[in-house]
């Protein structure tokens, strides 16, 4: 659910619209978005490195409109890279990968 909120924000949606679509309180969604925005550059760097180190023939994502969207694109790109390296493990959502890479702390105060 948090990944869906982050992706929607990267696509240009606002917190109120995202909260309504997900059936969550707007304050909760705003908290997710603020926390991610505050570390967007760190997330972008970490997941771009993962993408390049993992991918069979890695293609870093093109620059997006905002640092927030750049970070989301890096997470998605790392997921694609992992799938290209290990196709037999099945599909893993970009946000499950982000959870594993961050040890469940993607939005925690102590990460990265």
Coordinates of N, CA and C in Angstrom, one line a residue, residues 18-97:
X18 N -4.5 10.4 -3.1 CA -3.9 9.1 -2.8 C -4.6 8.5 -1.6
X19 N -4.8 9.3 -0.5 CA -5.4 8.8 0.7 C -6.8 8.3 0.4
X20 N -7.6 9.0 -0.4 CA -8.9 8.6 -0.8 C -8.9 7.3 -1.6
X21 N -8.0 7.2 -2.5 CA -7.9 6.0 -3.4 C -7.5 4.8 -2.6
X22 N -6.7 5.0 -1.5 CA -6.2 3.8 -0.7 C -7.1 3.6 0.5
X23 N -8.0 4.5 0.8 CA -8.8 4.3 2.0 C -8.0 4.5 3.3
X24 N -7.1 5.4 3.3 CA -6.2 5.6 4.4 C -6.4 7.1 4.9
X25 N -6.1 7.4 6.1 CA -6.2 8.8 6.6 C -5.2 9.7 5.8
X26 N -5.5 10.9 5.5 CA -4.6 11.7 4.7 C -3.4 12.1 5.5
X27 N -3.5 12.1 6.9 CA -2.3 12.4 7.7 C -1.3 11.3 7.6
X28 N -1.8 10.0 7.5 CA -0.9 8.9 7.4 C -0.2 8.9 6.0
X29 N -0.9 9.2 5.0 CA -0.3 9.2 3.6 C 0.7 10.4 3.6
X30 N 0.3 11.5 4.1 CA 1.3 12.7 4.1 C 2.6 12.3 4.8
X31 N 2.4 11.6 5.9 CA 3.6 11.1 6.6 C 4.5 10.2 5.8
X32 N 3.9 9.3 5.1 CA 4.7 8.4 4.2 C 5.4 9.3 3.1
X33 N 4.7 10.2 2.5 CA 5.2 11.0 1.4 C 6.3 11.9 1.9
X34 N 6.1 12.5 3.1 CA 7.2 13.4 3.6 C 8.4 12.6 4.0
X35 N 8.3 11.5 4.6 CA 9.4 10.7 5.0 C 10.2 10.3 3.8
X36 N 9.5 9.8 2.7 CA 10.2 9.4 1.5 C 10.9 10.6 0.8
X37 N 10.2 11.7 0.8 CA 10.7 12.9 0.1 C 12.0 13.4 0.8
X38 N 12.0 13.2 2.1 CA 13.2 13.6 2.9 C 14.4 12.8 2.6
X39 N 14.3 11.6 2.1 CA 15.4 10.8 1.8 C 15.5 10.4 0.4
X40 N 14.7 11.1 -0.5 CA 14.7 10.7 -1.9 C 16.0 10.5 -2.6
X41 N 16.9 11.4 -2.3 CA 18.2 11.3 -3.0 C 19.0 10.1 -2.5
X42 N 19.0 9.8 -1.2 CA 19.6 8.7 -0.6 C 19.0 7.4 -1.2
X43 N 17.7 7.3 -1.3 CA 17.0 6.2 -1.9 C 17.4 6.0 -3.4
X44 N 17.4 7.1 -4.1 CA 17.8 7.1 -5.5 C 19.2 6.5 -5.7
X45 N 20.1 7.0 -4.9 CA 21.5 6.6 -5.0 C 21.6 5.1 -4.7
X46 N 21.1 4.7 -3.6 CA 21.2 3.3 -3.1 C 20.6 2.3 -4.2
X47 N 19.4 2.6 -4.7 CA 18.8 1.7 -5.6 C 19.3 1.8 -7.0
X48 N 19.9 2.9 -7.4 CA 20.6 3.0 -8.7 C 21.9 2.1 -8.6
X49 N 22.6 2.2 -7.5 CA 23.8 1.3 -7.4 C 23.3 -0.1 -7.4
X50 N 22.3 -0.5 -6.8 CA 21.8 -1.9 -6.8 C 21.4 -2.3 -8.2
X51 N 20.7 -1.4 -8.9 CA 20.3 -1.6 -10.3 C 21.6 -1.9 -11.2
X52 N 22.6 -1.1 -11.1 CA 23.8 -1.3 -11.9 C 24.6 -2.5 -11.5
X53 N 24.7 -2.8 -10.2 CA 25.4 -3.9 -9.7 C 24.7 -5.3 -10.0
X54 N 23.4 -5.2 -10.1 CA 22.6 -6.4 -10.2 C 22.2 -6.8 -11.6
X55 N 21.9 -5.8 -12.4 CA 21.3 -6.0 -13.8 C 22.3 -6.8 -14.7
X56 N 21.7 -7.6 -15.6 CA 22.4 -8.3 -16.6 C 23.0 -7.3 -17.6
X57 N 22.1 -6.4 -18.1 CA 22.5 -5.3 -19.0 C 21.8 -4.1 -18.5
X58 N 22.3 -3.5 -17.4 CA 21.5 -2.5 -16.7 C 21.4 -1.2 -17.5
X59 N 20.2 -0.6 -17.3 CA 19.8 0.6 -18.0 C 19.3 1.5 -16.9
X60 N 20.1 2.5 -16.3 CA 19.6 3.4 -15.3 C 18.4 4.2 -15.8
X61 N 17.4 4.5 -15.0 CA 16.3 5.2 -15.4 C 16.7 6.7 -15.9
X62 N 15.9 7.1 -16.8 CA 16.1 8.5 -17.3 C 15.7 9.5 -16.1
X63 N 16.2 10.7 -16.1 CA 15.8 11.6 -15.1 C 14.3 11.9 -15.1
X64 N 13.7 11.9 -14.0 CA 12.3 12.2 -13.9 C 12.1 13.7 -13.5
X65 N 10.8 14.0 -13.4 CA 10.5 15.5 -13.2 C 10.9 16.0 -11.8
X66 N 10.9 15.1 -10.8 CA 11.2 15.5 -9.4 C 12.2 14.5 -8.8
X67 N 12.9 14.9 -7.7 CA 13.8 14.0 -7.0 C 12.9 12.8 -6.4
X68 N 11.7 13.1 -6.0 CA 10.8 12.0 -5.5 C 10.6 11.0 -6.6
X69 N 10.3 11.4 -7.8 CA 10.0 10.5 -8.9 C 11.3 9.8 -9.3
X70 N 12.4 10.5 -9.2 CA 13.7 9.8 -9.5 C 13.9 8.7 -8.6
X71 N 13.6 8.9 -7.3 CA 13.8 7.8 -6.3 C 12.9 6.6 -6.6
X72 N 11.7 6.9 -6.9 CA 10.7 5.8 -7.2 C 11.2 5.1 -8.5
X73 N 11.6 5.8 -9.5 CA 12.1 5.2 -10.7 C 13.3 4.3 -10.4
X74 N 14.2 4.7 -9.5 CA 15.3 3.9 -9.1 C 14.9 2.6 -8.5
X75 N 13.9 2.6 -7.6 CA 13.4 1.4 -6.9 C 12.8 0.5 -8.0
X76 N 12.0 1.0 -8.9 CA 11.4 0.2 -9.9 C 12.5 -0.4 -10.8
X77 N 13.5 0.4 -11.2 CA 14.6 0.0 -12.0 C 15.4 -1.2 -11.4
X78 N 15.7 -1.0 -10.1 CA 16.4 -2.1 -9.4 C 15.6 -3.4 -9.4
X79 N 14.3 -3.3 -9.3 CA 13.4 -4.5 -9.3 C 13.5 -5.1 -10.7
X80 N 13.5 -4.4 -11.7 CA 13.6 -4.9 -13.1 C 15.0 -5.6 -13.3
X81 N 16.0 -4.9 -12.7 CA 17.4 -5.5 -12.8 C 17.5 -6.8 -12.1
X82 N 16.9 -6.9 -10.9 CA 16.9 -8.2 -10.1 C 16.2 -9.2 -10.9
X83 N 15.1 -8.9 -11.5 CA 14.3 -9.9 -12.3 C 15.1 -10.4 -13.5
X84 N 15.9 -9.5 -14.1 CA 16.8 -9.9 -15.2 C 17.9 -10.8 -14.8
X85 N 18.4 -10.6 -13.6 CA 19.5 -11.4 -13.1 C 19.0 -12.8 -12.6
X86 N 17.8 -12.8 -12.0 CA 17.3 -14.1 -11.4 C 15.8 -14.3 -11.8
X87 N 15.6 -14.6 -13.1 CA 14.3 -14.8 -13.6 C 13.5 -15.9 -13.0
X88 N 14.2 -16.9 -12.5 CA 13.5 -18.1 -11.9 C 12.9 -17.9 -10.5
X89 N 13.2 -16.8 -9.9 CA 12.7 -16.6 -8.5 C 11.2 -16.1 -8.6
X90 N 10.7 -15.8 -9.7 CA 9.3 -15.3 -9.8 C 9.3 -13.8 -9.7
X91 N 8.1 -13.3 -9.8 CA 7.9 -11.8 -9.8 C 7.9 -11.4 -8.3
X92 N 8.7 -10.3 -8.1 CA 8.8 -9.7 -6.8 C 8.4 -8.2 -7.0
X93 N 7.5 -7.7 -6.3 CA 7.1 -6.3 -6.6 C 8.3 -5.4 -6.2
X94 N 8.4 -4.2 -6.9 CA 9.5 -3.3 -6.5 C 9.5 -2.9 -5.0
X95 N 8.3 -2.9 -4.4 CA 8.2 -2.5 -3.0 C 8.6 -3.6 -2.1
X96 N 8.4 -4.8 -2.5 CA 9.0 -5.9 -1.7 C 10.5 -5.9 -1.7
X97 N 11.0 -5.6 -2.9 CA 12.5 -5.5 -3.0 C 13.0 -4.4 -2.1

